[in-house]
PDB file of C-alpha atoms and ligand atoms in Angstrom:
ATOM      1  CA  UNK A  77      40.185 -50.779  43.118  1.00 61.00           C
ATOM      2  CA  UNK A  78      43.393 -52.642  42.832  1.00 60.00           C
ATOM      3  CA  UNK A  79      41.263 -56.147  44.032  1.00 76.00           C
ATOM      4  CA  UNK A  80      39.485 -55.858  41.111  1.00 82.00           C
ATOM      5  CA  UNK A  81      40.105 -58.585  38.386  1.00 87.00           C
ATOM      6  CA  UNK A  82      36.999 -59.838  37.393  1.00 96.00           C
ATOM      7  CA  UNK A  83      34.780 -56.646  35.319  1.00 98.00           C
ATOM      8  CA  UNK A  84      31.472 -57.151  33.795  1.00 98.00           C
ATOM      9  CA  UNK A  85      30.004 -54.143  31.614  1.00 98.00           C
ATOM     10  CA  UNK A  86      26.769 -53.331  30.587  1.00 98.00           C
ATOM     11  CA  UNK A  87      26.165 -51.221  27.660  1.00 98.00           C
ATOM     12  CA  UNK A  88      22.665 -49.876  25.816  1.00 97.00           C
ATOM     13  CA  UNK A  89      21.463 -47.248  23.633  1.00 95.00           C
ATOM     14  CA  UNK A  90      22.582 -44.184  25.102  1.00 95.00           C
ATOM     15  CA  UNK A  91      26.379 -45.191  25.191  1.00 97.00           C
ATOM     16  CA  UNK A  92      25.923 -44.939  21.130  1.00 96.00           C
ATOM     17  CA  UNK A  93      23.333 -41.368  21.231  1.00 95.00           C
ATOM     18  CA  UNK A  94      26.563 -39.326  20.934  1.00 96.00           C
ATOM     19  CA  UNK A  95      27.393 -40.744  17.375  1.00 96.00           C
ATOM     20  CA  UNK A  96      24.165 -40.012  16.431  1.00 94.00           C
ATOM     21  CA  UNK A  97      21.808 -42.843  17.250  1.00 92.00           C
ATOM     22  CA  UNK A  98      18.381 -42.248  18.239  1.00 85.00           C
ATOM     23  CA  UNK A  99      18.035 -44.253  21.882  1.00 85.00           C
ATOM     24  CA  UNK A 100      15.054 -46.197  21.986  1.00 79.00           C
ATOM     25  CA  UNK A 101      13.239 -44.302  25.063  1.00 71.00           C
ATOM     26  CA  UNK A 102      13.161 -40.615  23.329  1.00 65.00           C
ATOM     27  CA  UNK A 103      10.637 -38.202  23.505  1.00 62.00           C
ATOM     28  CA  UNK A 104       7.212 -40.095  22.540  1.00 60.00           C
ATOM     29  CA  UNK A 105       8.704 -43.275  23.335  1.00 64.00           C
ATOM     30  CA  UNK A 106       9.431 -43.707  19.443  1.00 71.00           C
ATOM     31  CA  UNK A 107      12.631 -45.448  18.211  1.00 76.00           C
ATOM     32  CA  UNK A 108      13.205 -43.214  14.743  1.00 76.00           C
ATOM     33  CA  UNK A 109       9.728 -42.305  14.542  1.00 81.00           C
ATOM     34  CA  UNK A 110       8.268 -45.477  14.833  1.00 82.00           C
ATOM     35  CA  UNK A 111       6.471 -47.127  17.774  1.00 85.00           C
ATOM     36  CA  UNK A 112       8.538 -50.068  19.558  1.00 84.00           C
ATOM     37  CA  UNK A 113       5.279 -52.839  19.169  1.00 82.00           C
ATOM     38  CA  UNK A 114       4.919 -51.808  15.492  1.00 86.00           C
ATOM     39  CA  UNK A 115       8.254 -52.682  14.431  1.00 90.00           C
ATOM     40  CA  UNK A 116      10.441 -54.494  17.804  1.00 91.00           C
ATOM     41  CA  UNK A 117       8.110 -58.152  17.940  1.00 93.00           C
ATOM     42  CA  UNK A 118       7.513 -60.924  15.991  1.00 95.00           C
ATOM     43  CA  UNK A 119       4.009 -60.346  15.578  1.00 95.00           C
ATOM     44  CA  UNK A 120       5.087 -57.342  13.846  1.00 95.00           C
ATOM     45  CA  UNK A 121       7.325 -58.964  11.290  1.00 95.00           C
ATOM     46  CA  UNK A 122       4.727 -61.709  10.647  1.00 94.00           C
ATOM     47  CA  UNK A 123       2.071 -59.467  10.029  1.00 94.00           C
ATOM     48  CA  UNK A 124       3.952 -56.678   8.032  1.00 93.00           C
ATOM     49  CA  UNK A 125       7.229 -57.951   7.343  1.00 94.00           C
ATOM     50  CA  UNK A 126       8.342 -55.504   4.210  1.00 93.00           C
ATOM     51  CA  UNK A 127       7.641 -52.337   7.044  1.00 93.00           C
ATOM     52  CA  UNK A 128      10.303 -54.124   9.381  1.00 95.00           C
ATOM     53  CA  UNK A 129      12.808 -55.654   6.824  1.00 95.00           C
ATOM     54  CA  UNK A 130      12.695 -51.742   5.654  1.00 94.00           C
ATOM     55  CA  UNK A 131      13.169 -50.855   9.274  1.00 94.00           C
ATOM     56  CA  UNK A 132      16.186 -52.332   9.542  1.00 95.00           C
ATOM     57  CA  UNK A 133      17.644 -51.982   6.411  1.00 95.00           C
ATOM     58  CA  UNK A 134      17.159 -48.223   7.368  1.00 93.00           C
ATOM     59  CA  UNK A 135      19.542 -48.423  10.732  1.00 94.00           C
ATOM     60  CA  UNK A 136      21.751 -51.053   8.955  1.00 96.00           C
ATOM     61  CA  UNK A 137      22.479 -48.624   6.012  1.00 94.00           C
ATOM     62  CA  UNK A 138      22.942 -45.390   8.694  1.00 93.00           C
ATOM     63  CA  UNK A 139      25.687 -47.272  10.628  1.00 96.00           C
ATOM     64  CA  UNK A 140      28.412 -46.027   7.546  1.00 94.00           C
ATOM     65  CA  UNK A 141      26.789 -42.583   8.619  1.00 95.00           C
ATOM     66  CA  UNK A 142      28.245 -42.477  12.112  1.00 97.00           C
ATOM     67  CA  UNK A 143      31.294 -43.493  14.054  1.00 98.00           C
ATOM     68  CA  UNK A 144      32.435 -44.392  17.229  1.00 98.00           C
ATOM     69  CA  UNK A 145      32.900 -42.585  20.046  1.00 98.00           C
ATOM     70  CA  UNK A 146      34.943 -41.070  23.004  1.00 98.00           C
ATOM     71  CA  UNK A 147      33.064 -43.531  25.278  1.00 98.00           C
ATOM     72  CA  UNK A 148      33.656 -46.582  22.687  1.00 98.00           C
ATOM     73  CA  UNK A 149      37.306 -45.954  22.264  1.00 98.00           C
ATOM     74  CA  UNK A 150      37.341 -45.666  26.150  1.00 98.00           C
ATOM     75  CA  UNK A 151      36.040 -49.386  26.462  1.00 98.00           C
ATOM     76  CA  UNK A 152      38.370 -50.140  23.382  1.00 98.00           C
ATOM     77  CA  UNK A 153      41.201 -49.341  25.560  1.00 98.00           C
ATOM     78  CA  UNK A 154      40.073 -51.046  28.686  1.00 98.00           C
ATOM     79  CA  UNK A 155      39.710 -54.379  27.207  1.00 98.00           C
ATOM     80  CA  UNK A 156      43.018 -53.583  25.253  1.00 98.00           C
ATOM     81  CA  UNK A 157      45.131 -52.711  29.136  1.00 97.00           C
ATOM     82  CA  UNK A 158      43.285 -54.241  31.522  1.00 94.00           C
ATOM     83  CA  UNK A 159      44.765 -57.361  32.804  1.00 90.00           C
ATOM     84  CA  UNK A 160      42.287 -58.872  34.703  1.00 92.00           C
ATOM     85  CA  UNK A 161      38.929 -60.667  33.166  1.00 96.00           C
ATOM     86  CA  UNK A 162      36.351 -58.462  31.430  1.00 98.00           C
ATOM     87  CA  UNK A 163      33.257 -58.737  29.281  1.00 98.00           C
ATOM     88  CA  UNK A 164      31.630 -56.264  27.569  1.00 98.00           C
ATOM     89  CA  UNK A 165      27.822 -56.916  27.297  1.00 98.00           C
ATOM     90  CA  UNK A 166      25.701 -55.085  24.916  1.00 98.00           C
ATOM     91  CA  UNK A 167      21.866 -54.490  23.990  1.00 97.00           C
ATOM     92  CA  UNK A 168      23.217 -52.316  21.153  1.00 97.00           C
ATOM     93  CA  UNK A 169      22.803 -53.739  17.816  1.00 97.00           C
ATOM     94  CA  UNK A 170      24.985 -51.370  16.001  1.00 98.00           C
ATOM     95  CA  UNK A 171      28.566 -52.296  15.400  1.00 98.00           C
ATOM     96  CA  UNK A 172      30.341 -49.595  17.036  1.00 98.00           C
ATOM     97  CA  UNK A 173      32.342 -50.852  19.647  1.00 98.00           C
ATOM     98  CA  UNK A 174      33.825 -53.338  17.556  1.00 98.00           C
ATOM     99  CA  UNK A 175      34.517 -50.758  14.957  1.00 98.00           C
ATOM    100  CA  UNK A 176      36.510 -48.946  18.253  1.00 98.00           C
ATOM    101  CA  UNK A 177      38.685 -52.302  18.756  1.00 98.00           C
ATOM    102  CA  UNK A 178      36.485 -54.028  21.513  1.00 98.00           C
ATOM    103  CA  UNK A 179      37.250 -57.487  21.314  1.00 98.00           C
ATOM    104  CA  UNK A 180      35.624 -59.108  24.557  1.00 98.00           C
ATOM    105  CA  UNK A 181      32.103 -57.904  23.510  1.00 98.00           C
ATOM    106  CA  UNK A 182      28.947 -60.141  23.598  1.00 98.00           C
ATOM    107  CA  UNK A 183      25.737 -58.474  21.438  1.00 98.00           C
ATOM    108  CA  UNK A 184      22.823 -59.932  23.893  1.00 98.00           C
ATOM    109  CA  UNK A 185      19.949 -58.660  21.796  1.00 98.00           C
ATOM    110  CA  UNK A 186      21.953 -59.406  17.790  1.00 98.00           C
ATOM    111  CA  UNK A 187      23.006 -57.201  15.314  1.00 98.00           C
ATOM    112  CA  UNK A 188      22.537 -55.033  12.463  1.00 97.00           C
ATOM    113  CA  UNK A 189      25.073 -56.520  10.432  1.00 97.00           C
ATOM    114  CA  UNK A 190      23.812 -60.121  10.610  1.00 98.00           C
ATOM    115  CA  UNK A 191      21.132 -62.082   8.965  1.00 97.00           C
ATOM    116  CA  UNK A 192      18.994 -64.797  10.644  1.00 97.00           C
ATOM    117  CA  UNK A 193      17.820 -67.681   8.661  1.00 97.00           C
ATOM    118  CA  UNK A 194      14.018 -68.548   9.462  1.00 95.00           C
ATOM    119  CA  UNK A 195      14.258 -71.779   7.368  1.00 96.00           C
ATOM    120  CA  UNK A 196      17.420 -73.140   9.081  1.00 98.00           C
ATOM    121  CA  UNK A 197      18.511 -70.837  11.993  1.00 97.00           C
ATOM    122  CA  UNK A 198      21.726 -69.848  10.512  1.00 98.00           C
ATOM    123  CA  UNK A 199      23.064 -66.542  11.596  1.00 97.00           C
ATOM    124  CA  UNK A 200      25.658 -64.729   9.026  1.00 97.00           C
ATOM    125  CA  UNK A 201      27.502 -61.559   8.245  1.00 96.00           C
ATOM    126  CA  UNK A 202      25.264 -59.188   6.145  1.00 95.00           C
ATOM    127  CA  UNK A 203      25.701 -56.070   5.104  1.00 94.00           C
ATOM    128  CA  UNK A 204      22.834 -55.036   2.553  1.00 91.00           C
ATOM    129  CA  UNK A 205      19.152 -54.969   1.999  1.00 92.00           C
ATOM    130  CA  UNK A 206      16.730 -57.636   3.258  1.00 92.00           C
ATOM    131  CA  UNK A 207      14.103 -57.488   0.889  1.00 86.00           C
ATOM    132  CA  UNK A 208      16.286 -58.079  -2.226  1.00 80.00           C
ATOM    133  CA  UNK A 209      15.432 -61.930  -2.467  1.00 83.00           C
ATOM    134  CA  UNK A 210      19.150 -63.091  -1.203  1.00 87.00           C
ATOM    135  CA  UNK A 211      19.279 -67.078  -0.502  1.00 93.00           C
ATOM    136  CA  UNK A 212      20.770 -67.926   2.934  1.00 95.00           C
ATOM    137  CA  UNK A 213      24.248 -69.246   2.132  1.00 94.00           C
ATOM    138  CA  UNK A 214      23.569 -72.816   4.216  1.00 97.00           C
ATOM    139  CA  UNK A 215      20.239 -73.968   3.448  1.00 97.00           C
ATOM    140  CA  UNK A 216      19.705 -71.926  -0.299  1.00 96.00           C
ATOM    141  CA  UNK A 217      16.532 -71.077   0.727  1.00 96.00           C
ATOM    142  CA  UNK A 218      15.282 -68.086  -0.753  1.00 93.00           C
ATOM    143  CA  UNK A 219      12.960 -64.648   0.811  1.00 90.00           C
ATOM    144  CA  UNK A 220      13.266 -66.468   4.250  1.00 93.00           C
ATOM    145  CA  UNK A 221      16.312 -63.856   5.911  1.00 95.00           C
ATOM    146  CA  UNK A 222      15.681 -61.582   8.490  1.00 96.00           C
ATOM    147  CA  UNK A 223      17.461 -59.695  10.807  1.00 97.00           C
ATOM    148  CA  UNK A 224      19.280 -60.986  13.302  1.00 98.00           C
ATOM    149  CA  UNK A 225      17.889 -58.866  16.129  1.00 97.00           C
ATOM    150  CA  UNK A 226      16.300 -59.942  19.508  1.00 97.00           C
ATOM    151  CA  UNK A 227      12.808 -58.971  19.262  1.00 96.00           C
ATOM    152  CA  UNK A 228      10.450 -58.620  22.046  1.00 92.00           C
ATOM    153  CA  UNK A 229       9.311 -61.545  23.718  1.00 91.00           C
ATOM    154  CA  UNK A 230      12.552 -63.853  21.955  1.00 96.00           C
ATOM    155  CA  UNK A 231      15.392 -65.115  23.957  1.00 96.00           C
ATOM    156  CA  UNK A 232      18.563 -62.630  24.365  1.00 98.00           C
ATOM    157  CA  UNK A 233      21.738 -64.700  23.335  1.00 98.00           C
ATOM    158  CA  UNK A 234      24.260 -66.402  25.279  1.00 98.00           C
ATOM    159  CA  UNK A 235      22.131 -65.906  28.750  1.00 98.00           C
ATOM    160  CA  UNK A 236      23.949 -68.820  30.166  1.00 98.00           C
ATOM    161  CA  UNK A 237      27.394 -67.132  29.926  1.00 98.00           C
ATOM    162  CA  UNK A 238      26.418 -63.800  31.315  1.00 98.00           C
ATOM    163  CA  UNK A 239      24.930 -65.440  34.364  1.00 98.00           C
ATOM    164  CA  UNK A 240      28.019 -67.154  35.037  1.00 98.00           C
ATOM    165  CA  UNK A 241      30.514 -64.171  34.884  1.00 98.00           C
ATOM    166  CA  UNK A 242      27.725 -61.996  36.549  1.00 98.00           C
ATOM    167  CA  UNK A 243      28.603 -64.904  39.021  1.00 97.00           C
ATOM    168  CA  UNK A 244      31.770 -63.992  39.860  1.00 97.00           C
ATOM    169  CA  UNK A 245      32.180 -60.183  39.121  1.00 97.00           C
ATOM    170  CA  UNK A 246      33.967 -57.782  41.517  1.00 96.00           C
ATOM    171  CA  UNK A 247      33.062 -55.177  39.259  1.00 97.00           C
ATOM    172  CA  UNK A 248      29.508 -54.144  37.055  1.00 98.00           C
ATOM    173  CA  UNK A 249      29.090 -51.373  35.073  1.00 98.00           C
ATOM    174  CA  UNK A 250      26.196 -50.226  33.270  1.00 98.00           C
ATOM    175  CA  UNK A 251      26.189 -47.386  30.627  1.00 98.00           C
ATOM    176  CA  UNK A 252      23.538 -45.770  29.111  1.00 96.00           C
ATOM    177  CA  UNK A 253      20.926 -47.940  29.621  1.00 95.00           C
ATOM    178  CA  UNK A 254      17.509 -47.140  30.944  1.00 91.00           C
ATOM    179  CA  UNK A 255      16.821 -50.210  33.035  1.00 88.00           C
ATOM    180  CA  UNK A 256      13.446 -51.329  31.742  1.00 87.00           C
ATOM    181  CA  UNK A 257      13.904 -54.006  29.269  1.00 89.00           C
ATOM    182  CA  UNK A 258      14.453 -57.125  31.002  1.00 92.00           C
ATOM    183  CA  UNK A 259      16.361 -59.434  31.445  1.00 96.00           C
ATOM    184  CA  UNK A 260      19.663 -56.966  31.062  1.00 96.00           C
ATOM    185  CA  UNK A 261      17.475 -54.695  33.825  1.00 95.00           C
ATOM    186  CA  UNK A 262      18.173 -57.450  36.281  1.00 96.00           C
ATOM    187  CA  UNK A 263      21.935 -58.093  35.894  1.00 98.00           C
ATOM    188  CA  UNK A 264      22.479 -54.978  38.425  1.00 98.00           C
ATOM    189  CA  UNK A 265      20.855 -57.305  40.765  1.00 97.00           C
ATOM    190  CA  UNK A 266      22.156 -60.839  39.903  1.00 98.00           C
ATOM    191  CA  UNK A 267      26.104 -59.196  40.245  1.00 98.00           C
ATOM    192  CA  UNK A 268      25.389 -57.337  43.724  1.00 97.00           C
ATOM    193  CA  UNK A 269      23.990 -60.696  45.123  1.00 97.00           C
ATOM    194  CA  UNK A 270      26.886 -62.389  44.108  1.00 97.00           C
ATOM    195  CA  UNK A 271      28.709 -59.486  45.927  1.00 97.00           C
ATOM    196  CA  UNK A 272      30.341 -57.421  42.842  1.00 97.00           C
ATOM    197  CA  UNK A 273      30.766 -53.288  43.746  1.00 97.00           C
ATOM    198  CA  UNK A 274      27.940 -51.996  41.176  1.00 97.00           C
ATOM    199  CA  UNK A 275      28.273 -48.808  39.204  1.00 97.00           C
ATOM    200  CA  UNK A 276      25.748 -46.534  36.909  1.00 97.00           C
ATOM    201  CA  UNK A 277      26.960 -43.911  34.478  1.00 98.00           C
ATOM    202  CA  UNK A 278      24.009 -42.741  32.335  1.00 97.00           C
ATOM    203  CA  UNK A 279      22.412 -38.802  31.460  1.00 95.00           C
ATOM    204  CA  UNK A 280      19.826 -39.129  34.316  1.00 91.00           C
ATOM    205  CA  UNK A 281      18.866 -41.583  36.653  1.00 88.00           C
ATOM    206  CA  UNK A 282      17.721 -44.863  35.234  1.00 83.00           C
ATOM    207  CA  UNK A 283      14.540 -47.307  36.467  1.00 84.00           C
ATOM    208  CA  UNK A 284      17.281 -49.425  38.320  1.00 86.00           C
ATOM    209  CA  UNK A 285      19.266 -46.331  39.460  1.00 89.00           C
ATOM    210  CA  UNK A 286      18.120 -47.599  43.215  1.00 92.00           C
ATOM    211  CA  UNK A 287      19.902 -51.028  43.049  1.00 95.00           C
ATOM    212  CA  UNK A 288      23.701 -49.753  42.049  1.00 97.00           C
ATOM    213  CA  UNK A 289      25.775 -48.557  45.085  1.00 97.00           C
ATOM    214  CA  UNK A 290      26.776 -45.534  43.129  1.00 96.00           C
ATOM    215  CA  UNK A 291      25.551 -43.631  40.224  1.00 96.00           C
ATOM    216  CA  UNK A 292      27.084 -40.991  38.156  1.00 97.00           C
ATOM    217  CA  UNK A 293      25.043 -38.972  35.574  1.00 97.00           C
ATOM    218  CA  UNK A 294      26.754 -37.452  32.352  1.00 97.00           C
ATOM    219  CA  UNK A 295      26.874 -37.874  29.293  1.00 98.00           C
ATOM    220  CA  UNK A 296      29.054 -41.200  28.468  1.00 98.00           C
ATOM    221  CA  UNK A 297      31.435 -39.507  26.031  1.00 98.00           C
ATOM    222  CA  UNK A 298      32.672 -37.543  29.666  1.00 98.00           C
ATOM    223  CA  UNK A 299      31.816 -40.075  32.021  1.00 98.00           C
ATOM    224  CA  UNK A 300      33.322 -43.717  30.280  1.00 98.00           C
ATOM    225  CA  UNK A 301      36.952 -42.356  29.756  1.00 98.00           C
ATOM    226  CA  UNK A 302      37.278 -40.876  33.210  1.00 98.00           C
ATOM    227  CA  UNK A 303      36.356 -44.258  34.659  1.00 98.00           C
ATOM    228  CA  UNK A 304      38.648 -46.093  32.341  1.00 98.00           C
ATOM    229  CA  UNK A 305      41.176 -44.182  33.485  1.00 97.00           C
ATOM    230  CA  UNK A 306      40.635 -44.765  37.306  1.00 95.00           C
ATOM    231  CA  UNK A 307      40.242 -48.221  36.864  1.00 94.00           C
ATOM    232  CA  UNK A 308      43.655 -48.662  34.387  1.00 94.00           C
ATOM    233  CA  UNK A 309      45.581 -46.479  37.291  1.00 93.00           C
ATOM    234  CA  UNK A 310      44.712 -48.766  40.214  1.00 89.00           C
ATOM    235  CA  UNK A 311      45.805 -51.701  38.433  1.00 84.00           C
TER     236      UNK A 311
HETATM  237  P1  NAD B 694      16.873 -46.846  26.039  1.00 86.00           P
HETATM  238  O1  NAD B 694      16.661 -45.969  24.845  1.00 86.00           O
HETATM  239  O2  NAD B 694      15.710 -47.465  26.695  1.00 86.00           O
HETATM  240  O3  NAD B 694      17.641 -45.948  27.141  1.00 86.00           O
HETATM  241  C1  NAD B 694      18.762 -45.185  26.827  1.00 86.00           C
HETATM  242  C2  NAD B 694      19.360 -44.612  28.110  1.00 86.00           C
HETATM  243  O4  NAD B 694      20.536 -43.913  27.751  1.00 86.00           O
HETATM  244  C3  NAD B 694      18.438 -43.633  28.842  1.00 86.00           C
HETATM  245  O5  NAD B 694      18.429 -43.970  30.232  1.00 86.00           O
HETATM  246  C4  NAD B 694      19.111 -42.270  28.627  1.00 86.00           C
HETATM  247  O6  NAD B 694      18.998 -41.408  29.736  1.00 86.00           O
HETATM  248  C5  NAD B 694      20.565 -42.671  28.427  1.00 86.00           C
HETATM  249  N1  NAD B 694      21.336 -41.760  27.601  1.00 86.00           N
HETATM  250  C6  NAD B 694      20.932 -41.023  26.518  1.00 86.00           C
HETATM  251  N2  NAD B 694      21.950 -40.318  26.023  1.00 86.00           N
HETATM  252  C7  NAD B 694      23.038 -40.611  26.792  1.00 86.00           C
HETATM  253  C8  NAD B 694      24.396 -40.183  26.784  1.00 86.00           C
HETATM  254  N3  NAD B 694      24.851 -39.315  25.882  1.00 86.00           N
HETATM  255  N4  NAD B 694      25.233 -40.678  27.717  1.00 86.00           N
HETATM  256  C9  NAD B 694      24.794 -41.559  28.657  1.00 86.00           C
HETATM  257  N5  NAD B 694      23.521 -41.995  28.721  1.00 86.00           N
HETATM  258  C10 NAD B 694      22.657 -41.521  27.794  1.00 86.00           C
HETATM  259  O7  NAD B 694      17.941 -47.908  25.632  1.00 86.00           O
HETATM  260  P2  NAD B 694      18.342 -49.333  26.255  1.00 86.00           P
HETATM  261  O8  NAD B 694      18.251 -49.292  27.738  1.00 86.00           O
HETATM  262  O9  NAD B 694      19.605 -49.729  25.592  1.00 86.00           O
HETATM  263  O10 NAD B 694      17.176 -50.321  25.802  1.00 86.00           O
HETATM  264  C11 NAD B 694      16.587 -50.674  24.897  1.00 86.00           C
HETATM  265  C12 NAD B 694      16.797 -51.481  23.640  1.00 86.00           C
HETATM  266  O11 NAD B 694      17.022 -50.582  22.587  1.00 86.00           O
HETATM  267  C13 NAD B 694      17.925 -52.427  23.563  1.00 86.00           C
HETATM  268  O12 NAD B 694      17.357 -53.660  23.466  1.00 86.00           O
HETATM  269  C14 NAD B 694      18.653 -52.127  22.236  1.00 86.00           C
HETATM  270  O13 NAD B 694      18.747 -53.322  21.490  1.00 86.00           O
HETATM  271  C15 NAD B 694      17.737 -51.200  21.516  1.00 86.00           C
HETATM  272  N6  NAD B 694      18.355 -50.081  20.782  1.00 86.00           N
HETATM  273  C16 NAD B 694      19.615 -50.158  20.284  1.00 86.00           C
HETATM  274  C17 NAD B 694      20.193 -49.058  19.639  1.00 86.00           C
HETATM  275  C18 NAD B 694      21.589 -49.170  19.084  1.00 86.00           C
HETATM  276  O14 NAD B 694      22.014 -50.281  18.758  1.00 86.00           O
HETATM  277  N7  NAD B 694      22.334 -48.074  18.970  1.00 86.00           N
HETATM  278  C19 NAD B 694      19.471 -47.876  19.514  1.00 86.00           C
HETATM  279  C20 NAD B 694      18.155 -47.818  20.025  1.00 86.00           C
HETATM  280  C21 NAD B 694      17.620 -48.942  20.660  1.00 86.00           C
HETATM  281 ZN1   ZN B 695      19.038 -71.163   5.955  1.00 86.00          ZN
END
């Protein structure tokens, strides 16, 4: 592992189940009791916005319920020591690895604690309820903030970045992530054609367990610090 200098990881809802998030993929297919398509799309919020600003006030207020974990501080500590290039990619949109320290972290599909502006496309800090009438702080424009999550059928963020240091990866790691909401499903792919050593570590084997040349199942809170430490002793 020692020619490794160049590490691109993958993270999704299961690295944050352990602190007490519901995954998305649980029994029923129901995020928190409700069903993806009723909540997850912008048809949804167009057509019902108070049940999805509720939504997420709901999982915005439960993040001072919960804390990080032994798998976030693991990745806390790996972008803290490791000397070599590294990106942390997530589709979580809970703030938990950057409440464990992680610094070189990219949220692909937004966060909870941000607002989007409809009116002017601003995206800010936010930390309370969206249906309380708040102006956006650039454009004043009142009852038009929502939150700033990727919703089915939008554009993930900063796409253009993660291609190009899926580009030149040695080393791709995905955690906890069940491989069936594109396009983070295809980054396995993308990094092994560019000719990086691919790795799994989720509870049981994902949709895409078949494209990574090696898979361990566990749950992350055993799995992530073990790796952390291989990789941080073969520097
Ligand atoms: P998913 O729910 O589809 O899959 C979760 C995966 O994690 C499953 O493969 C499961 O086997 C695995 N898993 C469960 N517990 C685990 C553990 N303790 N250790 C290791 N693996 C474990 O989630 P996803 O693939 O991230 O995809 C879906 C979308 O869900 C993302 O877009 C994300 O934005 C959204 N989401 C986010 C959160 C969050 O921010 N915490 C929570 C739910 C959903
Ligand atoms: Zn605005």
């Amino acid at each position: 592992m020692s020619d490794i200098h160049n590490i691109v990881v993958l993270t999704g809802a299961g690295v944050s189940a352990e602190s007490g998030l519901g995954t998305f993929r649980g029994p029923g297919g129901l995020w928190e009791g409700q069903r993806i398509e009723d909540i997850c799309t912008p048809e949804a919020l167009a057509r019902n916005r108070d049940l999805v600003l509720d939504f997420y006030d709901q999982r915005r207020a439960a993040l001072s319920t919960v804390k990080p974990n032994a798998a976030h501080e693991a990745l806390a500590r790996l972008d803290r020591e490791c000397r070599g290039e590294l990106l942390i990619v997530t589709q979580n949109v809970d703030d938990l690895h950057e409440r464990a320290g992680t610094k070189r972290l990219l949220h692909m599909h937004g966060e909870l604690m941000s607002a989007l502006c409809e009116q002017c496309g601003a995206r800010a800090g936010y930390g309370g309820s969206m249906r309380d009438g708040t102006e956006c702080g650039a454009c004043g424009t009142k009852d038009v903030l929502r939150p700033d999550i990727v919703f089915f059928g939008e554009m993930p963020y900063q796409m253009e970045l993660i291609d190009q240091v899926l580009s030149r990866a040695d080393l791709f790691l995905s955690i906890g992530t069940s491989g069936a909401v594109y396009p983070a499903a295809g980054f396995v792919r993308s990094a092994r054609h560019h000719g990086a050593h691919t790795l799994e570590l989720n509870l049981d084997p994902s949709e895409g367990s078949y494209f990574f040349h090696e898979s361990r199942m566990g749950p992350a809170s055993a799995l992530v610090p073990a790796w952390v430490d291989e990789v941080l002793a073969a520097q």
